[in-house]
PDB file of C-alpha atoms and ligand atoms in Angstrom:
ATOM      1  CA  MET A   4     -42.386   1.800 -20.078  1.00 75.00           C
ATOM      2  CA  PRO A   5     -38.762   1.013 -19.110  1.00 80.00           C
ATOM      3  CA  SER A   6     -38.067   1.822 -15.476  1.00 94.00           C
ATOM      4  CA  LEU A   7     -36.186   5.018 -14.788  1.00 97.00           C
ATOM      5  CA  GLN A   8     -33.462   5.215 -12.150  1.00 96.00           C
ATOM      6  CA  HIS A   9     -33.339   8.267  -9.909  1.00 98.00           C
ATOM      7  CA  VAL A  10     -30.274   9.738  -8.203  1.00 98.00           C
ATOM      8  CA  PRO A  11     -30.997  12.554  -5.720  1.00 98.00           C
ATOM      9  CA  VAL A  12     -28.323  15.256  -5.685  1.00 98.00           C
ATOM     10  CA  ILE A  13     -27.727  18.642  -4.093  1.00 98.00           C
ATOM     11  CA  ASP A  14     -25.644  21.149  -6.048  1.00 98.00           C
ATOM     12  CA  SER A  15     -23.649  24.022  -4.638  1.00 98.00           C
ATOM     13  CA  HIS A  16     -20.768  26.240  -5.605  1.00 98.00           C
ATOM     14  CA  THR A  17     -17.818  27.366  -3.532  1.00 98.00           C
ATOM     15  CA  GLY A  18     -16.294  30.570  -4.835  1.00 98.00           C
ATOM     16  CA  GLY A  19     -17.801  29.721  -8.227  1.00 98.00           C
ATOM     17  CA  GLU A  20     -16.572  26.102  -8.398  1.00 98.00           C
ATOM     18  CA  PRO A  21     -19.462  23.610  -8.498  1.00 98.00           C
ATOM     19  CA  THR A  22     -19.962  20.535  -6.301  1.00 98.00           C
ATOM     20  CA  ARG A  23     -22.694  17.930  -6.804  1.00 98.00           C
ATOM     21  CA  VAL A  24     -23.311  15.745  -3.755  1.00 98.00           C
ATOM     22  CA  VAL A  25     -24.921  12.350  -4.408  1.00 98.00           C
ATOM     23  CA  MET A  26     -27.337  11.961  -1.510  1.00 97.00           C
ATOM     24  CA  ASP A  27     -28.509   8.406  -2.259  1.00 96.00           C
ATOM     25  CA  ASN A  28     -28.620   5.593  -4.828  1.00 97.00           C
ATOM     26  CA  GLY A  29     -24.873   5.578  -5.505  1.00 97.00           C
ATOM     27  CA  PRO A  30     -23.025   2.370  -6.398  1.00 97.00           C
ATOM     28  CA  THR A  31     -22.501  -0.260  -3.715  1.00 96.00           C
ATOM     29  CA  LEU A  32     -18.803  -0.078  -2.847  1.00 97.00           C
ATOM     30  CA  GLY A  33     -18.742  -2.550   0.037  1.00 95.00           C
ATOM     31  CA  GLU A  34     -16.810  -2.234   3.267  1.00 94.00           C
ATOM     32  CA  GLY A  35     -13.266  -1.157   4.074  1.00 96.00           C
ATOM     33  CA  ALA A  36     -11.131   1.965   3.912  1.00 96.00           C
ATOM     34  CA  LEU A  37     -12.354   4.743   1.643  1.00 96.00           C
ATOM     35  CA  SER A  38      -9.200   4.311  -0.454  1.00 95.00           C
ATOM     36  CA  GLN A  39     -10.276   0.698  -1.138  1.00 97.00           C
ATOM     37  CA  ARG A  40     -13.838   1.783  -1.913  1.00 97.00           C
ATOM     38  CA  LEU A  41     -12.437   4.413  -4.283  1.00 97.00           C
ATOM     39  CA  THR A  42     -10.531   1.643  -6.099  1.00 97.00           C
ATOM     40  CA  ARG A  43     -13.773  -0.367  -6.473  1.00 98.00           C
ATOM     41  CA  PHE A  44     -15.600   2.751  -7.662  1.00 98.00           C
ATOM     42  CA  ARG A  45     -12.932   3.320 -10.322  1.00 97.00           C
ATOM     43  CA  GLN A  46     -12.720  -0.335 -11.395  1.00 97.00           C
ATOM     44  CA  HIS A  47     -16.373  -1.349 -11.387  1.00 97.00           C
ATOM     45  CA  HIS A  48     -18.614   1.733 -11.413  1.00 97.00           C
ATOM     46  CA  ASP A  49     -16.774   4.404 -13.342  1.00 97.00           C
ATOM     47  CA  GLU A  50     -19.869   4.980 -15.516  1.00 96.00           C
ATOM     48  CA  PHE A  51     -21.617   6.344 -12.405  1.00 98.00           C
ATOM     49  CA  ARG A  52     -18.901   9.029 -12.095  1.00 98.00           C
ATOM     50  CA  SER A  53     -19.485  10.080 -15.683  1.00 97.00           C
ATOM     51  CA  THR A  54     -23.281   9.899 -15.267  1.00 98.00           C
ATOM     52  CA  VAL A  55     -23.189  12.414 -12.410  1.00 98.00           C
ATOM     53  CA  VAL A  56     -20.621  14.997 -13.504  1.00 98.00           C
ATOM     54  CA  ASN A  57     -20.271  14.879 -17.260  1.00 97.00           C
ATOM     55  CA  GLU A  58     -22.446  16.527 -19.875  1.00 97.00           C
ATOM     56  CA  PRO A  59     -25.355  16.561 -20.565  1.00 97.00           C
ATOM     57  CA  ARG A  60     -26.144  16.737 -16.810  1.00 97.00           C
ATOM     58  CA  GLY A  61     -22.883  18.276 -15.602  1.00 97.00           C
ATOM     59  CA  SER A  62     -19.877  20.081 -17.001  1.00 96.00           C
ATOM     60  CA  ASP A  63     -16.100  19.752 -17.119  1.00 96.00           C
ATOM     61  CA  ALA A  64     -15.860  21.948 -14.021  1.00 97.00           C
ATOM     62  CA  MET A  65     -18.263  19.872 -11.913  1.00 98.00           C
ATOM     63  CA  VAL A  66     -16.821  17.944  -8.967  1.00 98.00           C
ATOM     64  CA  GLY A  67     -18.945  15.081  -7.670  1.00 98.00           C
ATOM     65  CA  ALA A  68     -19.043  13.914  -4.059  1.00 98.00           C
ATOM     66  CA  LEU A  69     -20.329  10.473  -3.190  1.00 98.00           C
ATOM     67  CA  LEU A  70     -21.395  10.232   0.451  1.00 97.00           C
ATOM     68  CA  CYS A  71     -20.308   6.945   2.062  1.00 96.00           C
ATOM     69  CA  THR A  72     -20.606   5.431   5.503  1.00 96.00           C
ATOM     70  CA  PRO A  73     -17.323   6.324   7.257  1.00 97.00           C
ATOM     71  CA  VAL A  74     -15.104   3.646   8.807  1.00 97.00           C
ATOM     72  CA  ASP A  75     -14.249   6.051  11.620  1.00 97.00           C
ATOM     73  CA  THR A  76     -17.512   6.418  13.527  1.00 96.00           C
ATOM     74  CA  SER A  77     -16.443   9.799  14.903  1.00 97.00           C
ATOM     75  CA  CYS A  78     -16.902  11.131  11.363  1.00 98.00           C
ATOM     76  CA  VAL A  79     -20.208  12.615  10.287  1.00 98.00           C
ATOM     77  CA  ALA A  80     -19.710  11.303   6.726  1.00 97.00           C
ATOM     78  CA  GLY A  81     -17.275   9.675   4.371  1.00 97.00           C
ATOM     79  CA  VAL A  82     -16.851  11.187   0.917  1.00 98.00           C
ATOM     80  CA  ILE A  83     -15.214  10.241  -2.370  1.00 98.00           C
ATOM     81  CA  PHE A  84     -14.623  13.121  -4.779  1.00 98.00           C
ATOM     82  CA  PHE A  85     -14.562  12.714  -8.541  1.00 98.00           C
ATOM     83  CA  ASN A  86     -14.420  14.865 -11.658  1.00 97.00           C
ATOM     84  CA  ASN A  87     -14.849  14.700 -15.435  1.00 96.00           C
ATOM     85  CA  VAL A  88     -11.915  12.320 -15.915  1.00 95.00           C
ATOM     86  CA  GLY A  89     -11.319  10.522 -12.627  1.00 95.00           C
ATOM     87  CA  TYR A  90     -11.030  10.779  -8.860  1.00 96.00           C
ATOM     88  CA  LEU A  91      -9.561  13.290  -6.412  1.00 93.00           C
ATOM     89  CA  GLY A  92      -7.797  12.331  -3.178  1.00 85.00           C
ATOM     90  CA  MET A  93      -9.161  15.386  -1.459  1.00 93.00           C
ATOM     91  CA  CYS A  94     -11.034  18.480  -2.551  1.00 97.00           C
ATOM     92  CA  VAL A  95     -11.371  21.464  -0.244  1.00 98.00           C
ATOM     93  CA  HIS A  96     -13.928  23.458  -2.225  1.00 98.00           C
ATOM     94  CA  GLY A  97     -15.874  20.183  -2.479  1.00 98.00           C
ATOM     95  CA  THR A  98     -15.621  19.604   1.284  1.00 98.00           C
ATOM     96  CA  ILE A  99     -16.977  23.105   1.899  1.00 98.00           C
ATOM     97  CA  GLY A 100     -19.793  22.210  -0.539  1.00 98.00           C
ATOM     98  CA  VAL A 101     -20.440  18.915   1.297  1.00 98.00           C
ATOM     99  CA  VAL A 102     -20.650  20.729   4.661  1.00 98.00           C
ATOM    100  CA  ALA A 103     -23.103  23.321   3.261  1.00 98.00           C
ATOM    101  CA  THR A 104     -25.107  20.459   1.721  1.00 98.00           C
ATOM    102  CA  LEU A 105     -25.263  18.396   4.933  1.00 98.00           C
ATOM    103  CA  TYR A 106     -26.407  21.526   6.754  1.00 98.00           C
ATOM    104  CA  HIS A 107     -29.000  22.286   4.067  1.00 98.00           C
ATOM    105  CA  ALA A 108     -30.270  18.695   4.293  1.00 98.00           C
ATOM    106  CA  GLY A 109     -30.632  18.999   8.076  1.00 98.00           C
ATOM    107  CA  GLN A 110     -27.911  16.413   8.739  1.00 97.00           C
ATOM    108  CA  ILE A 111     -25.535  18.664  10.699  1.00 98.00           C
ATOM    109  CA  THR A 112     -25.690  21.863  12.732  1.00 98.00           C
ATOM    110  CA  PRO A 113     -23.003  24.543  13.117  1.00 98.00           C
ATOM    111  CA  GLY A 114     -19.996  23.276  15.061  1.00 98.00           C
ATOM    112  CA  LEU A 115     -17.000  21.028  14.635  1.00 98.00           C
ATOM    113  CA  HIS A 116     -17.296  17.857  12.511  1.00 98.00           C
ATOM    114  CA  ARG A 117     -14.993  15.211  11.051  1.00 98.00           C
ATOM    115  CA  ILE A 118     -15.216  13.929   7.480  1.00 97.00           C
ATOM    116  CA  GLU A 119     -13.402  10.864   6.134  1.00 96.00           C
ATOM    117  CA  THR A 120     -11.789  10.986   2.689  1.00 95.00           C
ATOM    118  CA  PRO A 121      -9.611   8.484   0.802  1.00 93.00           C
ATOM    119  CA  VAL A 122      -6.501  10.441   1.896  1.00 90.00           C
ATOM    120  CA  GLY A 123      -7.412  10.883   5.552  1.00 90.00           C
ATOM    121  CA  VAL A 124      -9.821  12.462   7.984  1.00 94.00           C
ATOM    122  CA  VAL A 125     -10.363  16.207   7.780  1.00 95.00           C
ATOM    123  CA  THR A 126     -11.924  18.357  10.477  1.00 97.00           C
ATOM    124  CA  VAL A 127     -14.425  21.019   9.494  1.00 98.00           C
ATOM    125  CA  GLN A 128     -15.861  23.923  11.436  1.00 98.00           C
ATOM    126  CA  LEU A 129     -19.238  25.244  10.273  1.00 98.00           C
ATOM    127  CA  ASP A 130     -19.918  28.715  11.637  1.00 98.00           C
ATOM    128  CA  PRO A 131     -23.490  29.964  12.171  1.00 98.00           C
ATOM    129  CA  ASP A 132     -23.023  32.415   9.255  1.00 98.00           C
ATOM    130  CA  GLY A 133     -22.199  29.538   6.874  1.00 98.00           C
ATOM    131  CA  VAL A 134     -18.437  30.051   6.743  1.00 98.00           C
ATOM    132  CA  VAL A 135     -16.628  26.702   6.702  1.00 98.00           C
ATOM    133  CA  THR A 136     -13.051  26.120   7.841  1.00 98.00           C
ATOM    134  CA  VAL A 137     -11.474  22.888   6.636  1.00 98.00           C
ATOM    135  CA  GLN A 138      -8.457  21.563   8.488  1.00 97.00           C
ATOM    136  CA  ASN A 139      -6.958  19.834   5.518  1.00 96.00           C
ATOM    137  CA  VAL A 140      -4.622  16.849   5.356  1.00 94.00           C
ATOM    138  CA  ILE A 141      -0.918  17.341   6.150  1.00 96.00           C
ATOM    139  CA  SER A 142       0.624  19.305   3.299  1.00 97.00           C
ATOM    140  CA  PHE A 143       4.269  19.673   2.341  1.00 98.00           C
ATOM    141  CA  ARG A 144       6.676  20.943  -0.287  1.00 98.00           C
ATOM    142  CA  HIS A 145       8.235  17.990  -2.059  1.00 98.00           C
ATOM    143  CA  ALA A 146      10.713  19.773  -4.359  1.00 98.00           C
ATOM    144  CA  ALA A 147      11.753  23.388  -4.853  1.00 98.00           C
ATOM    145  CA  ASN A 148      12.835  25.318  -7.939  1.00 97.00           C
ATOM    146  CA  MET A 149      12.334  22.621 -10.543  1.00 97.00           C
ATOM    147  CA  THR A 150      12.888  23.946 -14.058  1.00 97.00           C
ATOM    148  CA  VAL A 151      11.190  22.380 -17.057  1.00 97.00           C
ATOM    149  CA  LYS A 152      11.576  23.214 -20.729  1.00 97.00           C
ATOM    150  CA  LEU A 153       8.238  23.453 -22.544  1.00 97.00           C
ATOM    151  CA  ASP A 154       7.834  22.152 -26.083  1.00 95.00           C
ATOM    152  CA  ASP A 155       7.953  25.769 -27.371  1.00 94.00           C
ATOM    153  CA  GLY A 156      11.421  26.212 -25.795  1.00 96.00           C
ATOM    154  CA  GLN A 157      10.309  28.339 -22.820  1.00 95.00           C
ATOM    155  CA  CYS A 158      11.715  27.377 -19.418  1.00 96.00           C
ATOM    156  CA  VAL A 159       9.444  27.469 -16.383  1.00 97.00           C
ATOM    157  CA  THR A 160      10.502  27.082 -12.754  1.00 97.00           C
ATOM    158  CA  GLY A 161       8.209  25.966  -9.955  1.00 98.00           C
ATOM    159  CA  ASP A 162       7.801  23.951  -6.778  1.00 98.00           C
ATOM    160  CA  VAL A 163       6.164  20.555  -6.354  1.00 98.00           C
ATOM    161  CA  ALA A 164       3.877  20.314  -3.325  1.00 98.00           C
ATOM    162  CA  TRP A 165       1.140  18.133  -1.841  1.00 97.00           C
ATOM    163  CA  GLY A 166      -2.044  19.699  -0.452  1.00 96.00           C
ATOM    164  CA  GLY A 167      -4.302  16.643  -0.790  1.00 94.00           C
ATOM    165  CA  ASN A 168      -3.528  16.544  -4.532  1.00 94.00           C
ATOM    166  CA  TRP A 169      -0.207  17.096  -6.320  1.00 97.00           C
ATOM    167  CA  PHE A 170       0.575  20.590  -7.586  1.00 98.00           C
ATOM    168  CA  PHE A 171       3.271  22.313  -9.612  1.00 98.00           C
ATOM    169  CA  LEU A 172       3.304  25.901  -8.390  1.00 98.00           C
ATOM    170  CA  VAL A 173       4.697  28.696 -10.550  1.00 98.00           C
ATOM    171  CA  ASP A 174       5.261  32.010  -8.767  1.00 97.00           C
ATOM    172  CA  ASN A 175       5.336  35.448 -10.358  1.00 87.00           C
ATOM    173  CA  TYR A 176       3.607  34.471 -13.581  1.00 92.00           C
ATOM    174  CA  THR A 177       4.459  37.330 -15.885  1.00 86.00           C
ATOM    175  CA  ARG A 178       1.087  37.943 -17.553  1.00 87.00           C
ATOM    176  CA  PRO A 179      -2.125  39.073 -15.821  1.00 90.00           C
ATOM    177  CA  LEU A 180      -4.308  36.243 -14.490  1.00 97.00           C
ATOM    178  CA  ARG A 181      -7.572  37.362 -16.089  1.00 96.00           C
ATOM    179  CA  LEU A 182     -10.727  35.393 -16.781  1.00 96.00           C
ATOM    180  CA  CYS A 183     -10.725  36.677 -20.365  1.00 96.00           C
ATOM    181  CA  ASP A 184      -7.333  34.970 -20.842  1.00 96.00           C
ATOM    182  CA  VAL A 185      -8.431  31.601 -19.543  1.00 97.00           C
ATOM    183  CA  GLU A 186      -7.811  29.850 -22.852  1.00 96.00           C
ATOM    184  CA  ALA A 187      -4.205  31.068 -23.048  1.00 96.00           C
ATOM    185  CA  LEU A 188      -3.634  30.263 -19.370  1.00 97.00           C
ATOM    186  CA  THR A 189      -5.054  26.785 -19.891  1.00 97.00           C
ATOM    187  CA  ASN A 190      -2.806  26.162 -22.889  1.00 97.00           C
ATOM    188  CA  PHE A 191       0.264  27.354 -20.989  1.00 97.00           C
ATOM    189  CA  ALA A 192      -0.563  25.197 -17.956  1.00 98.00           C
ATOM    190  CA  ARG A 193      -1.183  22.184 -20.215  1.00 97.00           C
ATOM    191  CA  LYS A 194       2.292  22.640 -21.704  1.00 97.00           C
ATOM    192  CA  ILE A 195       3.772  22.640 -18.207  1.00 98.00           C
ATOM    193  CA  ARG A 196       1.925  19.466 -17.330  1.00 98.00           C
ATOM    194  CA  ARG A 197       3.160  17.779 -20.498  1.00 97.00           C
ATOM    195  CA  ALA A 198       6.743  18.878 -19.814  1.00 98.00           C
ATOM    196  CA  LEU A 199       6.592  17.528 -16.249  1.00 98.00           C
ATOM    197  CA  GLN A 200       5.501  14.187 -17.635  1.00 97.00           C
ATOM    198  CA  GLN A 201       8.125  14.148 -20.365  1.00 96.00           C
ATOM    199  CA  ASN A 202      10.849  14.967 -17.844  1.00 96.00           C
ATOM    200  CA  GLY A 203       9.677  12.415 -15.296  1.00 96.00           C
ATOM    201  CA  ILE A 204       8.997  15.077 -12.648  1.00 97.00           C
ATOM    202  CA  THR A 205       6.528  13.634 -10.183  1.00 98.00           C
ATOM    203  CA  GLY A 206       5.289  13.858  -6.633  1.00 98.00           C
ATOM    204  CA  ALA A 207       6.327  11.322  -3.983  1.00 97.00           C
ATOM    205  CA  ASP A 208       6.199   7.641  -5.018  1.00 96.00           C
ATOM    206  CA  ASN A 209       6.140   8.666  -8.687  1.00 97.00           C
ATOM    207  CA  ALA A 210       2.690  10.193  -8.290  1.00 97.00           C
ATOM    208  CA  GLU A 211       1.601  12.209 -11.297  1.00 96.00           C
ATOM    209  CA  ILE A 212       1.425  15.978 -10.785  1.00 98.00           C
ATOM    210  CA  ASP A 213      -2.052  16.602 -12.146  1.00 96.00           C
ATOM    211  CA  HIS A 214      -2.751  20.165 -10.989  1.00 97.00           C
ATOM    212  CA  ILE A 215      -0.835  23.200 -12.268  1.00 98.00           C
ATOM    213  CA  GLU A 216      -1.048  26.463 -10.343  1.00 98.00           C
ATOM    214  CA  LEU A 217       0.105  29.883 -11.574  1.00 98.00           C
ATOM    215  CA  PHE A 218       0.402  32.841  -9.191  1.00 98.00           C
ATOM    216  CA  GLY A 219       0.381  36.586  -9.754  1.00 97.00           C
ATOM    217  CA  PRO A 220      -0.529  39.778  -7.919  1.00 96.00           C
ATOM    218  CA  PRO A 221      -4.094  40.049  -6.525  1.00 97.00           C
ATOM    219  CA  ASP A 222      -6.817  42.439  -7.675  1.00 96.00           C
ATOM    220  CA  THR A 223      -8.631  42.657  -4.340  1.00 96.00           C
ATOM    221  CA  ALA A 224      -7.336  44.903  -1.569  1.00 96.00           C
ATOM    222  CA  GLY A 225      -6.176  42.753   1.342  1.00 97.00           C
ATOM    223  CA  ALA A 226      -5.559  39.637  -0.740  1.00 98.00           C
ATOM    224  CA  HIS A 227      -1.990  38.344  -0.941  1.00 98.00           C
ATOM    225  CA  SER A 228      -2.009  36.605  -4.298  1.00 98.00           C
ATOM    226  CA  ARG A 229      -4.191  35.574  -7.230  1.00 98.00           C
ATOM    227  CA  ASN A 230      -4.069  32.140  -8.836  1.00 98.00           C
ATOM    228  CA  PHE A 231      -5.082  30.146 -11.865  1.00 98.00           C
ATOM    229  CA  VAL A 232      -5.391  26.397 -11.365  1.00 98.00           C
ATOM    230  CA  LEU A 233      -5.607  23.818 -14.121  1.00 98.00           C
ATOM    231  CA  CYS A 234      -7.436  20.690 -12.959  1.00 97.00           C
ATOM    232  CA  PRO A 235      -6.700  17.142 -14.212  1.00 95.00           C
ATOM    233  CA  GLY A 236      -9.528  17.059 -16.763  1.00 94.00           C
ATOM    234  CA  GLY A 237      -8.553  20.322 -18.469  1.00 95.00           C
ATOM    235  CA  ALA A 238     -11.036  22.590 -16.665  1.00 97.00           C
ATOM    236  CA  TYR A 239      -9.769  25.524 -14.622  1.00 98.00           C
ATOM    237  CA  ASP A 240     -10.754  25.807 -10.978  1.00 98.00           C
ATOM    238  CA  ARG A 241     -13.306  28.583 -10.614  1.00 98.00           C
ATOM    239  CA  SER A 242     -12.418  28.846  -6.908  1.00 98.00           C
ATOM    240  CA  PRO A 243      -8.948  29.606  -5.474  1.00 98.00           C
ATOM    241  CA  CYS A 244      -8.581  25.796  -5.019  1.00 98.00           C
ATOM    242  CA  GLY A 245      -8.310  24.722  -1.403  1.00 98.00           C
ATOM    243  CA  THR A 246      -5.848  21.886  -1.922  1.00 97.00           C
ATOM    244  CA  GLY A 247      -3.820  24.259  -4.125  1.00 98.00           C
ATOM    245  CA  THR A 248      -3.911  26.908  -1.389  1.00 98.00           C
ATOM    246  CA  SER A 249      -2.745  24.240   1.087  1.00 98.00           C
ATOM    247  CA  ALA A 250       0.149  23.397  -1.252  1.00 98.00           C
ATOM    248  CA  LYS A 251       0.934  27.131  -1.493  1.00 98.00           C
ATOM    249  CA  LEU A 252       0.954  27.466   2.312  1.00 98.00           C
ATOM    250  CA  ALA A 253       3.380  24.518   2.485  1.00 98.00           C
ATOM    251  CA  CYS A 254       5.738  26.321   0.076  1.00 98.00           C
ATOM    252  CA  LEU A 255       5.431  29.645   1.930  1.00 98.00           C
ATOM    253  CA  ALA A 256       6.130  27.838   5.219  1.00 98.00           C
ATOM    254  CA  ALA A 257       9.161  26.060   3.730  1.00 98.00           C
ATOM    255  CA  GLU A 258      10.546  29.406   2.539  1.00 98.00           C
ATOM    256  CA  GLY A 259       9.871  31.112   5.881  1.00 98.00           C
ATOM    257  CA  LYS A 260       7.571  33.610   4.145  1.00 98.00           C
ATOM    258  CA  LEU A 261       4.466  32.930   6.258  1.00 98.00           C
ATOM    259  CA  ALA A 262       4.518  32.243   9.984  1.00 98.00           C
ATOM    260  CA  PRO A 263       2.292  29.622  11.639  1.00 98.00           C
ATOM    261  CA  GLY A 264      -1.090  31.145  12.520  1.00 98.00           C
ATOM    262  CA  GLN A 265      -0.710  34.032  10.061  1.00 98.00           C
ATOM    263  CA  TRP A 266      -3.556  34.281   7.494  1.00 98.00           C
ATOM    264  CA  TRP A 267      -3.001  34.159   3.728  1.00 98.00           C
ATOM    265  CA  ARG A 268      -5.783  35.457   1.479  1.00 98.00           C
ATOM    266  CA  GLN A 269      -5.711  33.582  -1.810  1.00 98.00           C
ATOM    267  CA  GLU A 270      -7.762  35.050  -4.643  1.00 98.00           C
ATOM    268  CA  GLY A 271      -8.847  32.817  -7.524  1.00 98.00           C
ATOM    269  CA  ILE A 272      -9.355  33.655 -11.173  1.00 98.00           C
ATOM    270  CA  LEU A 273     -12.955  34.839 -10.533  1.00 98.00           C
ATOM    271  CA  GLY A 274     -11.849  37.057  -7.650  1.00 98.00           C
ATOM    272  CA  SER A 275     -13.326  34.777  -4.973  1.00 98.00           C
ATOM    273  CA  ILE A 276     -11.118  34.304  -1.918  1.00 98.00           C
ATOM    274  CA  PHE A 277     -10.072  31.459   0.370  1.00 98.00           C
ATOM    275  CA  GLU A 278      -8.296  32.343   3.583  1.00 98.00           C
ATOM    276  CA  GLY A 279      -5.624  29.956   4.770  1.00 98.00           C
ATOM    277  CA  SER A 280      -3.288  29.541   7.705  1.00 98.00           C
ATOM    278  CA  TYR A 281      -1.269  26.657   9.079  1.00 98.00           C
ATOM    279  CA  LEU A 282       0.249  25.014  12.105  1.00 98.00           C
ATOM    280  CA  ILE A 283       3.484  23.044  12.061  1.00 98.00           C
ATOM    281  CA  ALA A 284       2.769  19.311  12.013  1.00 98.00           C
ATOM    282  CA  PRO A 285       4.844  16.135  11.715  1.00 97.00           C
ATOM    283  CA  GLY A 286       5.738  15.706   8.058  1.00 96.00           C
ATOM    284  CA  GLY A 287       4.762  19.212   7.009  1.00 98.00           C
ATOM    285  CA  ILE A 288       2.028  21.657   7.911  1.00 98.00           C
ATOM    286  CA  ALA A 289      -1.602  21.307   8.984  1.00 98.00           C
ATOM    287  CA  PRO A 290      -3.408  23.870   6.813  1.00 98.00           C
ATOM    288  CA  SER A 291      -6.798  25.424   7.574  1.00 98.00           C
ATOM    289  CA  ILE A 292      -8.758  26.799   4.634  1.00 98.00           C
ATOM    290  CA  ARG A 293     -11.810  29.005   5.056  1.00 98.00           C
ATOM    291  CA  GLY A 294     -14.554  29.631   2.497  1.00 98.00           C
ATOM    292  CA  THR A 295     -18.297  29.606   1.859  1.00 98.00           C
ATOM    293  CA  ALA A 296     -20.533  27.515  -0.380  1.00 98.00           C
ATOM    294  CA  HIS A 297     -23.991  28.359  -1.682  1.00 98.00           C
ATOM    295  CA  ILE A 298     -26.654  25.786  -2.522  1.00 98.00           C
ATOM    296  CA  THR A 299     -27.793  26.094  -6.145  1.00 98.00           C
ATOM    297  CA  ALA A 300     -30.140  23.131  -6.673  1.00 98.00           C
ATOM    298  CA  GLU A 301     -31.863  20.129  -5.188  1.00 98.00           C
ATOM    299  CA  ALA A 302     -32.513  17.715  -8.002  1.00 98.00           C
ATOM    300  CA  LYS A 303     -33.099  14.155  -9.040  1.00 98.00           C
ATOM    301  CA  LEU A 304     -30.944  12.893 -11.891  1.00 98.00           C
ATOM    302  CA  ILE A 305     -33.002  10.646 -14.166  1.00 97.00           C
ATOM    303  CA  LEU A 306     -31.328   7.674 -15.820  1.00 97.00           C
ATOM    304  CA  ASP A 307     -33.439   6.470 -18.705  1.00 97.00           C
ATOM    305  CA  PRO A 308     -32.276   3.151 -20.229  1.00 95.00           C
ATOM    306  CA  ARG A 309     -33.365   4.465 -23.661  1.00 95.00           C
ATOM    307  CA  ASP A 310     -31.070   7.502 -23.385  1.00 95.00           C
ATOM    308  CA  PRO A 311     -27.857   6.841 -25.353  1.00 95.00           C
ATOM    309  CA  PHE A 312     -26.076   9.429 -23.141  1.00 95.00           C
ATOM    310  CA  ARG A 313     -27.527   8.322 -19.809  1.00 95.00           C
ATOM    311  CA  GLN A 314     -23.978   7.633 -18.593  1.00 95.00           C
ATOM    312  CA  GLY A 315     -22.782  11.087 -19.606  1.00 96.00           C
ATOM    313  CA  ILE A 316     -20.574  11.927 -22.538  1.00 93.00           C
ATOM    314  CA  ARG A 317     -17.534   9.788 -21.911  1.00 81.00           C
ATOM    315  CA  GLY A 318     -14.192   9.356 -23.549  1.00 69.00           C
ATOM    316  CA  GLN A 319     -12.402  12.510 -22.452  1.00 61.00           C
ATOM    317  CA  THR A 320      -8.902  11.643 -21.447  1.00 55.00           C
ATOM    318  CA  PRO A 321      -6.835  13.339 -18.784  1.00 55.00           C
ATOM    319  CA  ILE A 322      -5.029  16.291 -20.316  1.00 49.00           C
ATOM    320  CA  SER A 323      -1.630  14.679 -20.059  1.00 43.00           C
ATOM    321  CA  THR A 324      -2.435  11.906 -22.517  1.00 36.00           C
TER     322      THR A 324
HETATM  323  O1  LIG B  93     -10.624  23.104  -3.803  1.00 85.54           O
HETATM  324  O2  LIG B  93      -9.228  21.484  -3.413  1.00 85.54           O
HETATM  325  C1  LIG B  93      -9.987  22.111  -4.158  1.00 85.54           C
HETATM  326  C2  LIG B  93     -10.135  21.631  -5.546  1.00 85.54           C
HETATM  327  C3  LIG B  93      -9.432  20.629  -6.156  1.00 85.54           C
HETATM  328  C4  LIG B  93      -9.912  20.548  -7.468  1.00 85.54           C
HETATM  329  C5  LIG B  93     -10.891  21.492  -7.619  1.00 85.54           C
HETATM  330  N1  LIG B  93     -11.009  22.155  -6.432  1.00 85.54           N
END
């Protein structure tokens, strides 16, 4: 019998968006900053990413989280996030999932913790009732009121902002943001992403804007806004997207529409809500995003050398290409 490899994982969802935490048996990425280890992951072990999150074990919506030993010893864990087509600098719903997972695994107790990511250290507060508040990386609006012409002739105006990933944020989307319209919303957001590329509109240092965020009025009483977020691999975020909410807070702060310390309730396409507020910080704002994750599975992925799809179904390309 060929020997099977086992990868223990814990699955959760945060506002409907799944996270799969690799608890052990991940690739050896060596020492150094998490950004360097991410580069090694991408260059030498990308099949592991696909193995964990892609079909037949995962789905296009699944975000993976590889636990790593942090460089900063004040951190409880280091984590590298990845998805169906690549890697994420930061992922707030995923961080909330990681915190719930570490708690479930008996590795942390309620209280304040620090987690290292490739784009910086984030602080997390786990409350006894399971609510997690993530103090995300410094977020900022990079460009306001950028208009792009889509390939169907429509013009769309939005802001470019960083919330741990790059976003193009379109306010006052004219049609309802409904789950039953997800295909049309996805197609529209894909067109925006293509137009940004064609027009050379980027984040700082020519970084690709790989998340598109549309905003409309909320359904839930007490919420301030509803969003639809297209992720880099073509899936929509089932949650309100924590990095996207951070980018939104940066835009609201830049426009003077939300004061420091005031709470913003961001509803996602499923109706789940993240609450966000911010403090002024050098270079932008320090956003805090609050949400809850639920554990859905403890499992062992089995990698059988005879399985032609043991490394997941690969070959999807990012939606821009
Ligand atoms: O919550 O930050 C987030 C996120 C990014 C991509 C999917 N979710």
